[in-house]
PDB file of C-alpha atoms in Angstrom:
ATOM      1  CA  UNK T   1     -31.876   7.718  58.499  1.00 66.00           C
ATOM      2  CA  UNK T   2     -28.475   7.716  60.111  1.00 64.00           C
ATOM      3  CA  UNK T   3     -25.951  10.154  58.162  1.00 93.00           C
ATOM      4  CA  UNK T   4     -23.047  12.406  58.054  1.00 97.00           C
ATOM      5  CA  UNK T   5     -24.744  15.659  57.071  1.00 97.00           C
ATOM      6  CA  UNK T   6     -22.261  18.623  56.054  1.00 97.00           C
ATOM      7  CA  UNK T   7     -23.423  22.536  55.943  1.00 92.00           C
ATOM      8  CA  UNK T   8     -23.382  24.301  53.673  1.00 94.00           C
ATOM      9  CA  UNK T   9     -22.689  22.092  50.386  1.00 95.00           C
ATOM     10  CA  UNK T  10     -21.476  25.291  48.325  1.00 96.00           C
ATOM     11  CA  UNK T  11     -19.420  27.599  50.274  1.00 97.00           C
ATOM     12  CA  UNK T  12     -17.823  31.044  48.615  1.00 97.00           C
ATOM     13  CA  UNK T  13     -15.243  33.030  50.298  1.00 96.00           C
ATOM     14  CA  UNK T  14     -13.414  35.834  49.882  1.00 96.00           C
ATOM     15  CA  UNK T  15      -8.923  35.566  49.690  1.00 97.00           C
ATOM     16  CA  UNK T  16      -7.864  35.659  53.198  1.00 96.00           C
ATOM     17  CA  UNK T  17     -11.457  35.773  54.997  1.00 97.00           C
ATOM     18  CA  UNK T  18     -11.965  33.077  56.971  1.00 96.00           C
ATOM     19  CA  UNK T  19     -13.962  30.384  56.381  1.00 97.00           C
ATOM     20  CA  UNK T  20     -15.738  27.520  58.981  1.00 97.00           C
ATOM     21  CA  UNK T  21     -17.434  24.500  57.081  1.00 97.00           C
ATOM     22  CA  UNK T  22     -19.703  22.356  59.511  1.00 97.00           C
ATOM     23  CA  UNK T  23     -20.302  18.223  59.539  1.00 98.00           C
ATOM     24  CA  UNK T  24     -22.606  16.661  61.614  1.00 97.00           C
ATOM     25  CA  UNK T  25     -23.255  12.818  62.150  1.00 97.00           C
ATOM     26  CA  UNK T  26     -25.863  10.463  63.945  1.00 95.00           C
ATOM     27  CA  UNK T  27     -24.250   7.110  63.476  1.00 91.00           C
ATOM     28  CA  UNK T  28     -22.762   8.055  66.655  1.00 91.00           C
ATOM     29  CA  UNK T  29     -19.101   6.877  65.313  1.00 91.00           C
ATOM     30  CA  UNK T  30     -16.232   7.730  67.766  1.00 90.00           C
ATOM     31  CA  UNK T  31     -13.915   8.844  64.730  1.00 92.00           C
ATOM     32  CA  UNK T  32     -14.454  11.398  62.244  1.00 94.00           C
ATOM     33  CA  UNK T  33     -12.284  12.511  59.564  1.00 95.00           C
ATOM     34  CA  UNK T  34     -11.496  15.545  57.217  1.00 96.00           C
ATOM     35  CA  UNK T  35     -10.634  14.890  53.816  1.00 96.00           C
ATOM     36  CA  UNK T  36      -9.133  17.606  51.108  1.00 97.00           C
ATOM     37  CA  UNK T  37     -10.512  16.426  47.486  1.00 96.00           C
ATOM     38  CA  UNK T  38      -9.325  18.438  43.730  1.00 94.00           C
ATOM     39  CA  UNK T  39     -10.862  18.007  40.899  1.00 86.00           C
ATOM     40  CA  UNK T  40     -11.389  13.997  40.032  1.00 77.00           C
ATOM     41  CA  UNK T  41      -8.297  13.110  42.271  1.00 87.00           C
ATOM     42  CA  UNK T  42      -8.317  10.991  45.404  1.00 91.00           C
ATOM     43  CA  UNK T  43      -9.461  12.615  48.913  1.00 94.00           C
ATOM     44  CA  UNK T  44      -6.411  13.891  50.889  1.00 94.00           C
ATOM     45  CA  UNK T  45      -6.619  13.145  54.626  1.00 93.00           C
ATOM     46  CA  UNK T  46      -6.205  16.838  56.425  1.00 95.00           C
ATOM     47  CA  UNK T  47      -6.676  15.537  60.130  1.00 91.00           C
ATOM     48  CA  UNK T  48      -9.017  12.938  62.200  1.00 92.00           C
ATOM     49  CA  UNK T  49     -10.542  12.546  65.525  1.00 92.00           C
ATOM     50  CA  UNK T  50     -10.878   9.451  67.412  1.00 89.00           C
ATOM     51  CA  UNK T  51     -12.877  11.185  70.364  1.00 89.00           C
ATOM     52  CA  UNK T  52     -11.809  14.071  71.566  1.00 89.00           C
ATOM     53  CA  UNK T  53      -8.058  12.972  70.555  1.00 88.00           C
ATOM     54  CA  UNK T  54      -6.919  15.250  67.613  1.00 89.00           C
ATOM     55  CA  UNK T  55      -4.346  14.162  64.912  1.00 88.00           C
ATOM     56  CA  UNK T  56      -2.851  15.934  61.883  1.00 87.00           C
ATOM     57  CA  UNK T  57      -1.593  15.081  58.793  1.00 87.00           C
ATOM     58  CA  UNK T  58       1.782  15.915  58.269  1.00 84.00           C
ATOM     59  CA  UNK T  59       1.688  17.705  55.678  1.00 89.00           C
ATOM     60  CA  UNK T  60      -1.556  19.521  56.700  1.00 93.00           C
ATOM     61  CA  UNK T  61      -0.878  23.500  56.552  1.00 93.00           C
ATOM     62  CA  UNK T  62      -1.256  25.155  59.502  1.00 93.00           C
ATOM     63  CA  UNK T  63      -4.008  27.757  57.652  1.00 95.00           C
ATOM     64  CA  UNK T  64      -6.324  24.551  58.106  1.00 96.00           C
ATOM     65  CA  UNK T  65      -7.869  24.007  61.981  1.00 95.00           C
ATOM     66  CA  UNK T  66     -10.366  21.849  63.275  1.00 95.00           C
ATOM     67  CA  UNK T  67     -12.932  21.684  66.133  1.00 95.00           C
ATOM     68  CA  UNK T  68     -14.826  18.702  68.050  1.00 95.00           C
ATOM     69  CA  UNK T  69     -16.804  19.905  70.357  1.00 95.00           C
ATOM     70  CA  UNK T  70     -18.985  16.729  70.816  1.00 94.00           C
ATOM     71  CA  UNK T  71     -19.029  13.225  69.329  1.00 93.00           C
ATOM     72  CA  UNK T  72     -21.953  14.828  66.999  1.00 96.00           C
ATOM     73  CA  UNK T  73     -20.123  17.958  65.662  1.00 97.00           C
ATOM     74  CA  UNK T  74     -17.025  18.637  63.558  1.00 96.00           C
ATOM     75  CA  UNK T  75     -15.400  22.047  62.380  1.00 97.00           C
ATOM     76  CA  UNK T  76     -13.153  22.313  59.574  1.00 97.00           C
ATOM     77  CA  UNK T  77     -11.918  26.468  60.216  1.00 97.00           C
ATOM     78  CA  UNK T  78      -9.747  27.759  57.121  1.00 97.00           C
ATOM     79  CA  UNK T  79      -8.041  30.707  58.960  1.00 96.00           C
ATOM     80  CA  UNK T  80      -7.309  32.387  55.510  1.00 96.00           C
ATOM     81  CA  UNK T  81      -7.946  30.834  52.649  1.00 97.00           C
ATOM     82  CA  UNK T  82      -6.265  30.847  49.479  1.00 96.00           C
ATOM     83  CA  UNK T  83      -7.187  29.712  45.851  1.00 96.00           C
ATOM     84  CA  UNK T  84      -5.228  27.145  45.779  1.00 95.00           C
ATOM     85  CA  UNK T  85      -7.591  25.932  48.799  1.00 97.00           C
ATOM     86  CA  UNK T  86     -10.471  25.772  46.593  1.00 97.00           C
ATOM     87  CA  UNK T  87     -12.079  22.081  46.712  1.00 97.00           C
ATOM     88  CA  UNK T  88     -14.518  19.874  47.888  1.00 97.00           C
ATOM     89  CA  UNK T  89     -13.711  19.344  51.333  1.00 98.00           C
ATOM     90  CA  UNK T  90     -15.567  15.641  52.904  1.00 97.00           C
ATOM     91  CA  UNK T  91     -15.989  14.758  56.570  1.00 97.00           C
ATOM     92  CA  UNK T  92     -16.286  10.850  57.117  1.00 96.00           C
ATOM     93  CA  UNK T  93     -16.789   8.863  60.019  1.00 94.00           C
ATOM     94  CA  UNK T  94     -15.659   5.755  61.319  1.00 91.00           C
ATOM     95  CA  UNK T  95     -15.841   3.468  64.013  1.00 85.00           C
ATOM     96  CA  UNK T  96     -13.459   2.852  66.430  1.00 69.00           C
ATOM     97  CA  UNK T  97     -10.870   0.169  66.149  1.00 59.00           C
ATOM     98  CA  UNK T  98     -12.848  -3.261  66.025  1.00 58.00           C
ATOM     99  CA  UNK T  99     -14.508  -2.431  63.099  1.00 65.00           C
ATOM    100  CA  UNK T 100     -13.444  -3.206  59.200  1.00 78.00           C
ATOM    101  CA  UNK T 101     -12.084   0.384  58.492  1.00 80.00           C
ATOM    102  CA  UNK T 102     -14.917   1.356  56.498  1.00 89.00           C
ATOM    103  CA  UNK T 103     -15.677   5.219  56.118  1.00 92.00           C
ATOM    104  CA  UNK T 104     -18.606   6.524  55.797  1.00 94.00           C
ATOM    105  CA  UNK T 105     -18.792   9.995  53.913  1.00 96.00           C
ATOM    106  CA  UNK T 106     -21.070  13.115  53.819  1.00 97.00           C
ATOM    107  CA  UNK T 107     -21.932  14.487  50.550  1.00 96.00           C
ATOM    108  CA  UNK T 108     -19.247  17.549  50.667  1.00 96.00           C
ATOM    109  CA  UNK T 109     -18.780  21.265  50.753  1.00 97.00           C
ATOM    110  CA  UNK T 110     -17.334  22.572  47.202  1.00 97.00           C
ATOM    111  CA  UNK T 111     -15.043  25.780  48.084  1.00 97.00           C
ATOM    112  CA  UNK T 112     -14.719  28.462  45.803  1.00 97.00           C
ATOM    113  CA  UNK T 113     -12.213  30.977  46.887  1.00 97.00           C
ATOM    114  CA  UNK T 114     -12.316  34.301  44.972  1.00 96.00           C
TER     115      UNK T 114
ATOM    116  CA  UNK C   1       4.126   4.251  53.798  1.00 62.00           C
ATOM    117  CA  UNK C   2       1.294   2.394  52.053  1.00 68.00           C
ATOM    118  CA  UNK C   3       1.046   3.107  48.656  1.00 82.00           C
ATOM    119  CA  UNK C   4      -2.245   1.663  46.471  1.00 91.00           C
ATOM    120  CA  UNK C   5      -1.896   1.731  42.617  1.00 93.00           C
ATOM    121  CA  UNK C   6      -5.589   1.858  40.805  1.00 95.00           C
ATOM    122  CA  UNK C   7      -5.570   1.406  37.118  1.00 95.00           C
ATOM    123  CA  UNK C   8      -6.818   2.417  34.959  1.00 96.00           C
ATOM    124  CA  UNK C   9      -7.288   6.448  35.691  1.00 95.00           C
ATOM    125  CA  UNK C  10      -9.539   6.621  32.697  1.00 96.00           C
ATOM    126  CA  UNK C  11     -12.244   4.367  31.024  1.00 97.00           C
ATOM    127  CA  UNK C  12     -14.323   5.122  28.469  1.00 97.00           C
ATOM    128  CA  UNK C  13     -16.663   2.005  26.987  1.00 97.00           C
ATOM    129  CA  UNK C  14     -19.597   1.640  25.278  1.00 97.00           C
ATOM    130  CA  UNK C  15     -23.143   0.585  27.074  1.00 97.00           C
ATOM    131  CA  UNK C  16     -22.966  -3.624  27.322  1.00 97.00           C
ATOM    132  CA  UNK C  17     -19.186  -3.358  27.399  1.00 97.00           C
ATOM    133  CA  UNK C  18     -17.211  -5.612  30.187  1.00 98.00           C
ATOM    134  CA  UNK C  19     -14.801  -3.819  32.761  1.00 98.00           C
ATOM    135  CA  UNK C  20     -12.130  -4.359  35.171  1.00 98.00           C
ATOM    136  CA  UNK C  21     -10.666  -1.937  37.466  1.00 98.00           C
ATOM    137  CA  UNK C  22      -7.468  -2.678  39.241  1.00 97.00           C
ATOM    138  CA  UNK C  23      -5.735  -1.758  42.428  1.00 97.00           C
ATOM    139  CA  UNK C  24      -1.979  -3.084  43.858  1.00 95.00           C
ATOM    140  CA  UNK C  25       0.226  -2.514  46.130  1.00 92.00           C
ATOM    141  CA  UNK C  26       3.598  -4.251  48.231  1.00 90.00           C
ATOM    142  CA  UNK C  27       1.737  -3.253  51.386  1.00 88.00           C
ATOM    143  CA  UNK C  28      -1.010  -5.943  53.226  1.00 89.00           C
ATOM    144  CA  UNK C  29      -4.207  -4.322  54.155  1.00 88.00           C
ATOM    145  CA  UNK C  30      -6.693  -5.512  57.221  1.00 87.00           C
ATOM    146  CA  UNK C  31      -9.277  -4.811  54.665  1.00 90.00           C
ATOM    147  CA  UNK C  32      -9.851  -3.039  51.326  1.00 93.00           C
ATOM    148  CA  UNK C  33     -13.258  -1.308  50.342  1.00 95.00           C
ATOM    149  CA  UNK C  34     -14.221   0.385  46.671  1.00 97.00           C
ATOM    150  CA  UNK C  35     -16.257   3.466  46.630  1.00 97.00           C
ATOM    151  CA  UNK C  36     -18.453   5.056  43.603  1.00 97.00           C
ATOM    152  CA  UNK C  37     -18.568   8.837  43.638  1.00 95.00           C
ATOM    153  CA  UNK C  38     -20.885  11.161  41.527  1.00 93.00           C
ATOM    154  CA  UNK C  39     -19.903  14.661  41.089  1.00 90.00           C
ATOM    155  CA  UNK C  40     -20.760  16.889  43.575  1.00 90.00           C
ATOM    156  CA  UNK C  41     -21.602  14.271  45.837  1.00 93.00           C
ATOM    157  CA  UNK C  42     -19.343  12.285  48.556  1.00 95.00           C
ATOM    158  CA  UNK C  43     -17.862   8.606  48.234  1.00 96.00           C
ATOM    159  CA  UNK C  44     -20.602   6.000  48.973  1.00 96.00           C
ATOM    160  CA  UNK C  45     -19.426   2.650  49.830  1.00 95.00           C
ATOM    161  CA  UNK C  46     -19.782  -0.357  47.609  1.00 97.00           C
ATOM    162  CA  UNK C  47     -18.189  -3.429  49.656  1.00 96.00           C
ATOM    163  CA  UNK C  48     -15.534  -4.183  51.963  1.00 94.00           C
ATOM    164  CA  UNK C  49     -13.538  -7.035  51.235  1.00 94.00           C
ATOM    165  CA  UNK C  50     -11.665  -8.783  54.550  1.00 92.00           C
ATOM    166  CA  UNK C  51     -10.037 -11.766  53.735  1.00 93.00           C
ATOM    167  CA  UNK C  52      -7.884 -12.974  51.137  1.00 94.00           C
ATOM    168  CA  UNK C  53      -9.040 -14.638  47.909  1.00 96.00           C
ATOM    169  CA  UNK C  54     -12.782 -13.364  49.070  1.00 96.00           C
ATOM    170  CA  UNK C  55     -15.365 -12.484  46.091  1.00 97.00           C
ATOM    171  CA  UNK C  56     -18.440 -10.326  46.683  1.00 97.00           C
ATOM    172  CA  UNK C  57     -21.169  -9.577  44.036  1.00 97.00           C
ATOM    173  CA  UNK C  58     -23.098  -6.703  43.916  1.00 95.00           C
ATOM    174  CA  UNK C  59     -25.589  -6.810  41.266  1.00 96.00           C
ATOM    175  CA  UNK C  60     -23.353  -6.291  38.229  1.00 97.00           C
ATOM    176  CA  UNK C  61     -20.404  -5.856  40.160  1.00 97.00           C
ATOM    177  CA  UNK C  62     -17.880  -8.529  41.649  1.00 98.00           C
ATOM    178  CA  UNK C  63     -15.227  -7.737  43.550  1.00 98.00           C
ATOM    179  CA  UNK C  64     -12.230  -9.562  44.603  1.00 97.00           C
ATOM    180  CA  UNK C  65      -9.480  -9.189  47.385  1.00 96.00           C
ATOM    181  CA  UNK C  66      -6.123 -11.242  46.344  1.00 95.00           C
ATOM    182  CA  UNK C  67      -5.285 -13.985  48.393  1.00 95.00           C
ATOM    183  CA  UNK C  68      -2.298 -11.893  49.857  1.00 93.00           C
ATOM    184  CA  UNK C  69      -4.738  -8.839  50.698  1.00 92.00           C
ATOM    185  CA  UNK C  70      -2.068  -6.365  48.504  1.00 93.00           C
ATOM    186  CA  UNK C  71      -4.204  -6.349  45.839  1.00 94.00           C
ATOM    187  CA  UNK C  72      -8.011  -6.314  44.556  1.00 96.00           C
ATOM    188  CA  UNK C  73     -10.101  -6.041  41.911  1.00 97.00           C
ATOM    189  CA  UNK C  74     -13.369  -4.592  40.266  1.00 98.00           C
ATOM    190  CA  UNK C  75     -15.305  -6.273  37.702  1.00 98.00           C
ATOM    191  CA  UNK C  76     -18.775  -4.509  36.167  1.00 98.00           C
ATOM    192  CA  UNK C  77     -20.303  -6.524  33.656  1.00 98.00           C
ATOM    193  CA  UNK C  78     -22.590  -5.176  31.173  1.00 98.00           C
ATOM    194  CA  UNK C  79     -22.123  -1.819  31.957  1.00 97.00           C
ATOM    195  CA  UNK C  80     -24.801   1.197  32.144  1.00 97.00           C
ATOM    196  CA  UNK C  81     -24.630   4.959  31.657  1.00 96.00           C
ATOM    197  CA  UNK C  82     -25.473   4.579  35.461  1.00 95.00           C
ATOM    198  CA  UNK C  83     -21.994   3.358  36.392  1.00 96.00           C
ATOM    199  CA  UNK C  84     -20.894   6.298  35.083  1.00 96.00           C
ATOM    200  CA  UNK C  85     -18.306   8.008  38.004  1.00 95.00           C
ATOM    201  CA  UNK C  86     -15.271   7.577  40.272  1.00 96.00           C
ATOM    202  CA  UNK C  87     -14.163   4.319  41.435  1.00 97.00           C
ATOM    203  CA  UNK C  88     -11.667   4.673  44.019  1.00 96.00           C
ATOM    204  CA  UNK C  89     -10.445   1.948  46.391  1.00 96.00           C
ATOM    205  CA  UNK C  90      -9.135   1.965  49.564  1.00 94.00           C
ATOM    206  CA  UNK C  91      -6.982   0.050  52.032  1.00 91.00           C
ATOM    207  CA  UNK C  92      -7.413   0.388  55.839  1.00 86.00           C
ATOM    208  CA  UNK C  93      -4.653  -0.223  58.194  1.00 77.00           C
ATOM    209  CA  UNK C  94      -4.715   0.547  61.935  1.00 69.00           C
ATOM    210  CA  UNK C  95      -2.791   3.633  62.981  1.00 64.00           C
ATOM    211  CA  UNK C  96      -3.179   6.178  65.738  1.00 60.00           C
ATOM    212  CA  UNK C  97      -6.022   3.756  67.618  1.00 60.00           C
ATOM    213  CA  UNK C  98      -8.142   4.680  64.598  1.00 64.00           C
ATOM    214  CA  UNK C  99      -8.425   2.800  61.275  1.00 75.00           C
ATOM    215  CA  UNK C 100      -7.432   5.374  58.590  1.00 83.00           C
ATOM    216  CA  UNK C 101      -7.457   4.308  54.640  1.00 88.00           C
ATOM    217  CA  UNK C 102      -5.041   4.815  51.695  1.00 89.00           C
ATOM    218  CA  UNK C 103      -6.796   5.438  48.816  1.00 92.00           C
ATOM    219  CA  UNK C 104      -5.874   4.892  45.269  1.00 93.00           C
ATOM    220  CA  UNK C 105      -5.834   7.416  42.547  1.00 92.00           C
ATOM    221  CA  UNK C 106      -9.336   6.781  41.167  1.00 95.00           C
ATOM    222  CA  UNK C 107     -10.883   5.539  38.018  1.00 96.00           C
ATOM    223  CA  UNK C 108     -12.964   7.835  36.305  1.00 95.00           C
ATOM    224  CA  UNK C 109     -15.162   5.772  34.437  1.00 97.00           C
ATOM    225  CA  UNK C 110     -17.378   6.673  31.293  1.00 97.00           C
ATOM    226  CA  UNK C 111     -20.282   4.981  29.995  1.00 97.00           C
ATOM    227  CA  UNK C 112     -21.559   5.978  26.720  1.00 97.00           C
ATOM    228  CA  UNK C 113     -24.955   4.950  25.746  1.00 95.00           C
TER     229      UNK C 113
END
């Protein structure tokens, strides 16, 4: 079945070691999307693709990074995370303009930062 | 800035109950979809609604895009301990070539058997 498929879904890091959660899709969707979720609260958009074209959040700290090496593959890379980074972190997909803005989500990596 | 205002953040109801879930805002969306979310798990989309004054049913659940596209709505009749989770909606607008979405605050809903 086509899905966005995220690695791992539990991820535990150390304060300040840095920290690279993977997402993978195969509905071959030109836009993909990083999303920033606390505790029963809304997702919080960090940064999206739309092809190789990068764009960040304002108010995304610079601590957070991302990679797109292919239309498959996304990197979220934490350079050195802190607790108050701890969350579920979502990668969605989309595609491109022409469609009805739905998002289509992978099942998460929850962050534990000790 | 588009802002989306989802009432209530909290709903607790017995099994068999009626619900309605609300979301506003002064901004017009291209389209609006709702979302159910389990713990641990991601969003999974429910419906998209595209034009104004449309109604979709999903089983139990209608849904309903005002005829101004600012503002929808989420009705579950007869609820189950199944509909138990997060309900969060979502407007889409077109920005930076890419549709991105402005999600409301979430209802966390409850359903007590």
């Amino acid at each position: 079945d086509a899905m966005v498929i995220q690695n791992p879904r539990y991820q535990v890091t150390q304060f300040g070691k840095p920290v690279t959660l993977s997402c993978s899709q195969t509905l071959n969707h030109n836009v993909m999307y990083w999303y920033q979720q606390k505790s029963s609260q809304a997702p919080k958009l960090l940064f999206h693709y739309y092809d190789k074209d990068f764009n960040n959040e304002a108010d995304t700290p610079d601590n957070f990074q991302s990679r797109r090496p292919n239309t498959s593959f996304c990197f979220l890379d934490i350079r050195s995370p802190g607790l108050g980074d701890a969350a579920m972190y979502l990668c969605a997909t989309s595609r491109e303009a022409g469609g009805r803005g739905e998002q289509y989500f992978g099942p998460g990596t929850r962050l534990t930062v000790t | 800035t588009q802002l989306l205002e989802q009432s209530p953040q909290f709903l607790s109801i017995q099994e068999g109950e009626n619900l309605t879930v609300y979301c506003n805002s002064s901004s017009v969306f291209s389209s609006l979809q709702w979302y159910r979310q389990e713990p641990g798990e991601g969003p999974v989309l429910l419906v998209t609604v595209v034009t104004g004054g449309e109604v979709k049913k999903l089983k139990r659940l209608t849904f309903q895009f005002g005829d101004a596209r600012k503002d929808s709505s989420l009705h579950i009749t007869a609820a189950q301990p199944g509909d138990t989770g997060l309900y969060l909606c979502a407007g889409a607008y077109s920005g930076a070539g890419s549709y991105q979405l402005t999600f409301g605050k979430g209802t966390k809903l409850s359903v007590i058997p």
